[in-house]
Structures are given as C-alpha cells and as structure tokens.
XYZ file of N, CA and C in Angstrom:
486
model
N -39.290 -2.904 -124.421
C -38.798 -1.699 -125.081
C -37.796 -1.001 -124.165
N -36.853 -0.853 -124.814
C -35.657 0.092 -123.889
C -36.147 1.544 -123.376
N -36.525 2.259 -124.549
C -36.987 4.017 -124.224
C -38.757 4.091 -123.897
N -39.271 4.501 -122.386
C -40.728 4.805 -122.352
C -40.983 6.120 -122.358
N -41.842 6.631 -123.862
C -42.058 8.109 -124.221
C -43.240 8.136 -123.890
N -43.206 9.867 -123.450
C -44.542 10.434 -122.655
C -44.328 11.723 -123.602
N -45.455 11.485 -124.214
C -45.505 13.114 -125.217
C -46.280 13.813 -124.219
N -45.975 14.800 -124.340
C -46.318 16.154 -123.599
C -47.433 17.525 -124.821
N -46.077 17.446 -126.136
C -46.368 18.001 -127.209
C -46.862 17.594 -128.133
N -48.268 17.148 -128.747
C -48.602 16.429 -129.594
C -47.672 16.272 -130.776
N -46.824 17.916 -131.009
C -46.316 17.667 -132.149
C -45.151 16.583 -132.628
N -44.607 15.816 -130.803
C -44.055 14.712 -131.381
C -44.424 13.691 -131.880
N -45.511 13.403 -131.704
C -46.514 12.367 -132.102
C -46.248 12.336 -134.012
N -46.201 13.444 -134.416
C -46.222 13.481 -135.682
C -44.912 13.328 -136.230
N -43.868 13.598 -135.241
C -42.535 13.967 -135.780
C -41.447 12.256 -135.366
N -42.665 11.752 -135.017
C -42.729 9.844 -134.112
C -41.278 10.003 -133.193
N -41.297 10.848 -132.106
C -40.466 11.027 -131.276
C -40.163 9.072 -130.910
N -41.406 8.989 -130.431
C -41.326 7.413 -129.942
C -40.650 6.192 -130.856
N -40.075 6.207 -131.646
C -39.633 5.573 -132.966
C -38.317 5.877 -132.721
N -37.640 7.395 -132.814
C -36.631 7.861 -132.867
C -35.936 7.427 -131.838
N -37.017 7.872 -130.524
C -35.737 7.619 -129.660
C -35.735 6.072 -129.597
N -36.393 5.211 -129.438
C -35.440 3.849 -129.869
C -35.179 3.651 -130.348
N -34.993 3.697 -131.659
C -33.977 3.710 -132.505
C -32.954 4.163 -132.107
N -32.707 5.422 -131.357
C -31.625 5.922 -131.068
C -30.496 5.297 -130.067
N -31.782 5.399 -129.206
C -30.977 4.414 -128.135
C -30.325 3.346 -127.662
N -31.308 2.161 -129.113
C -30.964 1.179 -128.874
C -29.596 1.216 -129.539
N -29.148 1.717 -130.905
C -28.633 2.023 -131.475
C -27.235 2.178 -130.848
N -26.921 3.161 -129.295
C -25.855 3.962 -128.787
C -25.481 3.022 -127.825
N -26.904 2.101 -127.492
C -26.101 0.696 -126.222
C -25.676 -0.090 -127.300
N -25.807 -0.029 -128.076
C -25.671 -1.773 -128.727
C -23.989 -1.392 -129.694
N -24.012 0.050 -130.119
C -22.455 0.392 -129.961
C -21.407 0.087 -128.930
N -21.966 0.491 -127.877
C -21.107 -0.115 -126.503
C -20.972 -1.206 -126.254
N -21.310 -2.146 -126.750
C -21.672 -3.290 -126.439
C -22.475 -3.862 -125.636
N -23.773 -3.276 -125.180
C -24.957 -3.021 -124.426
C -26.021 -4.028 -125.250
N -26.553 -4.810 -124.529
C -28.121 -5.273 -124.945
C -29.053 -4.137 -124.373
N -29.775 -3.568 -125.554
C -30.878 -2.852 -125.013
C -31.999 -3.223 -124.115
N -32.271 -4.800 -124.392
C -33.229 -5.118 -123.821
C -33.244 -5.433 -122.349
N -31.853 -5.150 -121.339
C -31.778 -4.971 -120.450
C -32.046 -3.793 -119.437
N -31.824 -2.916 -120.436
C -32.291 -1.259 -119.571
C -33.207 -0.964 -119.916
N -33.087 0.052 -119.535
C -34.747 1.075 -119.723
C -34.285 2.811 -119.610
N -34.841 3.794 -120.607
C -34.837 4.682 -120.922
C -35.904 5.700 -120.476
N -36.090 6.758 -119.541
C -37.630 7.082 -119.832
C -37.643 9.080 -120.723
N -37.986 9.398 -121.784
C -38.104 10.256 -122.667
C -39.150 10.991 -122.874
N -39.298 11.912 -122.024
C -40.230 13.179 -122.307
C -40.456 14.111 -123.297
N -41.065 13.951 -124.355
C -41.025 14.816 -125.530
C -41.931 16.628 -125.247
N -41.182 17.111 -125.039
C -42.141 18.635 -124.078
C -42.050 19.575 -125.453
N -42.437 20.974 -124.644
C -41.889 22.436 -125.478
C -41.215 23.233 -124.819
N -40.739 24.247 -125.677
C -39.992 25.281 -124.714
C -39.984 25.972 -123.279
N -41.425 25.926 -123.291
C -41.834 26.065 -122.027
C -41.085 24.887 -120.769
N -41.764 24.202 -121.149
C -41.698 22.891 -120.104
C -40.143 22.787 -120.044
N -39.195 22.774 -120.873
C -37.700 22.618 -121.057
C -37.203 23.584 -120.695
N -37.382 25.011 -120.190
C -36.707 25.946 -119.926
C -37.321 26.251 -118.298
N -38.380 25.477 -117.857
C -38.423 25.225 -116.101
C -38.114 23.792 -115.846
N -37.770 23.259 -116.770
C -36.594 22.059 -116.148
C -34.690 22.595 -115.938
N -34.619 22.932 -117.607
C -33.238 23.832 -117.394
C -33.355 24.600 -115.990
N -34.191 25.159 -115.238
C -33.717 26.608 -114.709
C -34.061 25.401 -113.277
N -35.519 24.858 -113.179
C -35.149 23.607 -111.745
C -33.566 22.805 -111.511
N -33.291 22.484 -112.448
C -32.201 22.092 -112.271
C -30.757 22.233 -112.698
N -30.515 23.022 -113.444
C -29.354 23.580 -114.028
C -29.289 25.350 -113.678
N -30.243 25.847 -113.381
C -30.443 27.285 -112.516
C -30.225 28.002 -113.830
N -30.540 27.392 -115.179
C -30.276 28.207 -116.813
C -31.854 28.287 -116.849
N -32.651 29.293 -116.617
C -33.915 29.970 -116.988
C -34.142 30.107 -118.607
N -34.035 29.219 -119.446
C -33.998 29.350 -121.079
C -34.247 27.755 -121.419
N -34.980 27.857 -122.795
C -34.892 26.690 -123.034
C -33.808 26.053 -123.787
N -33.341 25.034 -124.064
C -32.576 23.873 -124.500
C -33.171 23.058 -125.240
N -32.425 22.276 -126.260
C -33.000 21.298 -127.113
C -33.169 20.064 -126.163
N -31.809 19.430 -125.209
C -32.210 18.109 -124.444
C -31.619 18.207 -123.195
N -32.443 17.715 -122.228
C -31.373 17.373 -121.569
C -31.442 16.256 -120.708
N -30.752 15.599 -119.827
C -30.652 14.697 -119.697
C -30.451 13.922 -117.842
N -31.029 13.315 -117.390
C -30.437 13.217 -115.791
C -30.088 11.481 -116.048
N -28.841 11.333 -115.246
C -28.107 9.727 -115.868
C -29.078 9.202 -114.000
N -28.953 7.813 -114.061
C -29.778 7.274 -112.547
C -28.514 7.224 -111.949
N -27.341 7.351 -112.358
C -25.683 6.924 -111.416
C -24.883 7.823 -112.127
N -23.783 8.132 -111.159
C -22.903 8.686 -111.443
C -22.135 8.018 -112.147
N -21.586 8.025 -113.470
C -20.869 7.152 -115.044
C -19.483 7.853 -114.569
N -19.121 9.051 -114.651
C -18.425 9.908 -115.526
C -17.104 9.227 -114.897
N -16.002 9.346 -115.760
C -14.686 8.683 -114.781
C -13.992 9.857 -114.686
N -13.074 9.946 -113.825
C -12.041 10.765 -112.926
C -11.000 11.142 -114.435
N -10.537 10.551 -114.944
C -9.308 11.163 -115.850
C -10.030 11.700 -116.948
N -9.481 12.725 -117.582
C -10.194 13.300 -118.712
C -9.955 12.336 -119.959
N -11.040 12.157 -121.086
C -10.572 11.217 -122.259
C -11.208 9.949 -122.009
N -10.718 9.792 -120.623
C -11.328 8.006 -120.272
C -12.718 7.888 -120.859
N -12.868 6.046 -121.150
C -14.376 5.945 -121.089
C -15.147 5.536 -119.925
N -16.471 5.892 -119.901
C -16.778 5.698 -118.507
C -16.862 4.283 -118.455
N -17.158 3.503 -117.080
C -17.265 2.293 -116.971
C -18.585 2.033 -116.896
N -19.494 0.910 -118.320
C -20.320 0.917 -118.614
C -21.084 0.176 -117.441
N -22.672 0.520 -117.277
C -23.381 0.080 -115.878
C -23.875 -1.482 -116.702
N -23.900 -2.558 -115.528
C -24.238 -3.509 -115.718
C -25.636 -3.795 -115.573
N -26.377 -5.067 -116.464
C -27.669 -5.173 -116.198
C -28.228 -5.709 -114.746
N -29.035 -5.603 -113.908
C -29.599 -5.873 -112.818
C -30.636 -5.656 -112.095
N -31.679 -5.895 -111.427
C -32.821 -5.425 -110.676
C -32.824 -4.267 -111.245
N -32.230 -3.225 -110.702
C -32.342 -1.173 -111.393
C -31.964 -1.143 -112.628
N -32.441 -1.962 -113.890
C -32.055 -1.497 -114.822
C -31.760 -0.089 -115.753
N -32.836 1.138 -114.908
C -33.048 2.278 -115.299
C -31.360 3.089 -115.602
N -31.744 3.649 -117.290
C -30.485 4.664 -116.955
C -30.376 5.661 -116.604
N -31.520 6.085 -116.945
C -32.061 7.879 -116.576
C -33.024 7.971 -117.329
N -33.192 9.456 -117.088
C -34.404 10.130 -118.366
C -33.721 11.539 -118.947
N -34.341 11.654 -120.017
C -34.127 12.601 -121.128
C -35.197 12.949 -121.521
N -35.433 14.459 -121.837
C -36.466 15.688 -122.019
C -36.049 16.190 -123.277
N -36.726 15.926 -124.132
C -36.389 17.335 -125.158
C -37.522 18.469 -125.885
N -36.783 19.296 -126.548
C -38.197 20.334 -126.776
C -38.353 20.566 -128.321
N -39.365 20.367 -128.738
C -39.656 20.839 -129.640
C -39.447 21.697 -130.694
N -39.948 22.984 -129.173
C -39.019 23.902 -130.577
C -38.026 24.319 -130.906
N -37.485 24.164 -129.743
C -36.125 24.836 -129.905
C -35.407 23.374 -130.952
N -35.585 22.015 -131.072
C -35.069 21.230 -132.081
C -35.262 21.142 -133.510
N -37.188 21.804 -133.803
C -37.524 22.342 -134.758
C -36.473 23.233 -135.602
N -36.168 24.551 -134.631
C -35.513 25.374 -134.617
C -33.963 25.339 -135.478
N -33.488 24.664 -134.780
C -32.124 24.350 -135.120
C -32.063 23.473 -136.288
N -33.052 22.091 -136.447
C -32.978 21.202 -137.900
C -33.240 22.575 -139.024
N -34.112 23.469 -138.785
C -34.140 24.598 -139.995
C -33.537 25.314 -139.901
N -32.445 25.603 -139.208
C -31.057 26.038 -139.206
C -30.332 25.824 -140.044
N -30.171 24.551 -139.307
C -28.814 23.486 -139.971
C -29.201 23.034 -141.478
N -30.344 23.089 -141.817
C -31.137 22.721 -143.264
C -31.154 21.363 -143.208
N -31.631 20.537 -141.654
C -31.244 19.065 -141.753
C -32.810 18.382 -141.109
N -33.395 17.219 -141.582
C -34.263 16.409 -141.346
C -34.599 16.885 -139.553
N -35.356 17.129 -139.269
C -36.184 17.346 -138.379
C -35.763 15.590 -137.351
N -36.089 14.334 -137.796
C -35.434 13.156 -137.458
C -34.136 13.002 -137.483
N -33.307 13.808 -138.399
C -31.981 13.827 -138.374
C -31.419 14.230 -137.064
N -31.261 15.119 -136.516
C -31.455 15.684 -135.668
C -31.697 15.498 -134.158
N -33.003 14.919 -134.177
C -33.590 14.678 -133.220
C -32.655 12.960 -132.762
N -32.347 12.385 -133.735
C -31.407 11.477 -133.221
C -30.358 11.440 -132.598
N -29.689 12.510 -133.472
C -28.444 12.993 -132.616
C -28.730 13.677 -131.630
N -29.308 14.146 -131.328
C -29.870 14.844 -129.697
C -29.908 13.500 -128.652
N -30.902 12.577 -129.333
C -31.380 11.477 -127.954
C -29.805 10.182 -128.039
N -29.134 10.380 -129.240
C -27.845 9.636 -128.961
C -26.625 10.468 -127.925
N -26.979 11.553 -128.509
C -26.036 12.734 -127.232
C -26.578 12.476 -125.907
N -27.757 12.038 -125.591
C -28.098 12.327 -123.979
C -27.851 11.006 -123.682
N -28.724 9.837 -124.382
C -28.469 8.991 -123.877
C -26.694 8.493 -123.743
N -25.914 9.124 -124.516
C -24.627 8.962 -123.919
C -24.252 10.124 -122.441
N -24.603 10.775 -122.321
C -24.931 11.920 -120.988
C -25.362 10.843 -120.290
N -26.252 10.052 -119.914
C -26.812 8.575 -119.265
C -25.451 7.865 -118.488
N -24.597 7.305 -119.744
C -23.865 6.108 -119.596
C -22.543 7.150 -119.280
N -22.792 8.608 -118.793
C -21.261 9.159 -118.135
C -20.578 9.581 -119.031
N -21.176 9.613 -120.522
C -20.215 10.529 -121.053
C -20.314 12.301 -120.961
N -19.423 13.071 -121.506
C -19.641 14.766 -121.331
C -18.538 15.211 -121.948
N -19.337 16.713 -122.044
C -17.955 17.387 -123.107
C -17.729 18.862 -122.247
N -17.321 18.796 -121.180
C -17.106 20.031 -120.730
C -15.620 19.929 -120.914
N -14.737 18.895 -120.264
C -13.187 19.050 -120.657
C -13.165 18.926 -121.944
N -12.296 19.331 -122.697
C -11.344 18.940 -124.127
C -11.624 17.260 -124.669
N -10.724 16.466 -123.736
C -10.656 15.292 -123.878
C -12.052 14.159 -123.817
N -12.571 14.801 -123.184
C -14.226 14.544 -123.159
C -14.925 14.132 -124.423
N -14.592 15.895 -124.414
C -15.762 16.052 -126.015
C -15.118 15.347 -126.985
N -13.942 15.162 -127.544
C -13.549 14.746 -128.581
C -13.984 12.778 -128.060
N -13.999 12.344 -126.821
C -14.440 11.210 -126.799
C -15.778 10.998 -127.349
N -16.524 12.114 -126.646
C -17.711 11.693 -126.755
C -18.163 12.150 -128.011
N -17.824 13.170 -128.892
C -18.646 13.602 -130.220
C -17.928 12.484 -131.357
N -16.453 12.009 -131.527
C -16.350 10.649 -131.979
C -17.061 9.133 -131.993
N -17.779 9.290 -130.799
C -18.306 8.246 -130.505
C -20.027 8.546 -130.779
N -20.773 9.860 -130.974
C -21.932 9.894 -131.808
C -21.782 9.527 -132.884
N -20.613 10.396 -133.465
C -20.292 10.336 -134.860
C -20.428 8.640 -135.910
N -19.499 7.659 -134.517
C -19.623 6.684 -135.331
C -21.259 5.631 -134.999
N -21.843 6.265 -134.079
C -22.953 5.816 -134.017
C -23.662 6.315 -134.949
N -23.955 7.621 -135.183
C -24.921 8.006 -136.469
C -23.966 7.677 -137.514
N -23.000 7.295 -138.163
C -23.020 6.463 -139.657
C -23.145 5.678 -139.509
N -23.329 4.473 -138.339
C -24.435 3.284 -138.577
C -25.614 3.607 -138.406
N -25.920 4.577 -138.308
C -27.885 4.609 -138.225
C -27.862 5.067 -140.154
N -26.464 5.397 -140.510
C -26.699 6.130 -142.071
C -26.847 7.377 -141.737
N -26.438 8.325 -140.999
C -26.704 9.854 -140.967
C -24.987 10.361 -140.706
N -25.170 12.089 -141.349
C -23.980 12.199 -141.591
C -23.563 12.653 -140.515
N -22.410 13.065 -140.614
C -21.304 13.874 -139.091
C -21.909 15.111 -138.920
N -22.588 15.353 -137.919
C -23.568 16.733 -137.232
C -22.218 17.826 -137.151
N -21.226 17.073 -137.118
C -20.055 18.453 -136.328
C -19.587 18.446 -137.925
C-alpha cells in the first residue's frame, strides 16, 4: 500500500479516510507518471486540536488547518512555473507525511455544499503534491500546481474545486 493511515479521530474511520487517501494518492503519482507501489505515504487523520499544535510546532500558525503536509526532500525547483524534478524509487522510498483535520474539512465540505469525500480528496491530492515539491506561494506555482489537481480530480470523476 502506498498511504499508511493512523486515525487519531474515530470520525475518519467512518468518513474511510483510509480508502480516500489511496485513492488519492495513488491517483496524483500515477498522473506523474509514478508507480505507487514504489513509495510510501504516511497520513494522520487528527482534529482541530491536534492540527492547530502541529500548525503552530511547525509553521508558528497557532490555528487549525484542514492539511498539511511535510515532503522527506526538498522537490521544489528554483524557477517559478517549473515542475519539480520527480524523486526516484529506491531504498528511502518515503515521501513524507500528511495530517489532516476533521473539522475544520467537515467544515468547509458544508460550506462549499460538497461531499465530505469530495473534498477530502482534493486536500490529500493537494498535499501529496506539497510531497513531490509542488506549491502555490508564487503566481506561477499555483497556476502549476492547481491545474495539475484539477486534471487529477477529473480522472478520479470530481469536479474543478477552484
């Protein structure tokens, strides 16, 4: 299995975090042209709590967040736009890990008026691209990288989140 989930929150158990995110994941390598069955993913399904003393341990943001994400290598490339240069399979297959929370994802699918799984996919396809070096803080970034969810969730069949 590519993604190893550790529920924290029972309520992912119900909401089959563990389903999603491989699906998701495998889903966002195998766009890249990635065999999943070479890496490994590890996915903490928490709550607000737990996600807003990770945000603030490591991002110094005291609040919670829907995901977030630590890559095992530095991906990201030097020119803005570029794609990163994808990591090869080997001994360290690990790409990172990804955390997400509950409620605050709860939250937002009854926002947006969208599937609770809807959602939650595009979250673990957003990080796990955060993994492989992508980001949207420049311009050229984001439009790489939210194009490139985009065409990953209409092959999973889900619509354009943006």
């Amino acid at each position: 299995m590519l993604t190893e989930v550790m529920i924290e929150d029972d309520r992912w158990q119900a909401a089959q975090l563990e389903d999603i995110a491989e699906r998701a994941a495998a889903a966002t390598l195998r766009h890249l042209g990635l065999d999943p069955g070479a890496f490994e993913i590890s996915v903490l399904g928490c709550d607000d709590t737990r996600i807003a003393a990770l945000n603030s341990d490591f991002r110094e943001k005291p609040q919670a967040t829907n995901v977030l994400s630590w890559p095992s290598d530095e991906r990201a490339p030097d020119t803005p736009g570029a794609r990163p240069d994808l990591p090869q399979p080997g001994p360290d297959s690990e790409l990172g890990d990804i955390a997400i929370a509950y409620d605050t994802c709860a939250a937002e699918a009854a926002a947006g008026d969208k599937p609770l799984a809807d959602h939650v996919t595009h979250l673990i396809v957003h990080a796990v691209l955060h993994l492989l070096g992508y980001d949207h803080i420049r311009d050229q970034d984001a439009t790489l990288m939210e194009t490139t969810e985009v065409a990953i969730l209409g092959k999973l069949g889900l619509p354009d989140p943006y």
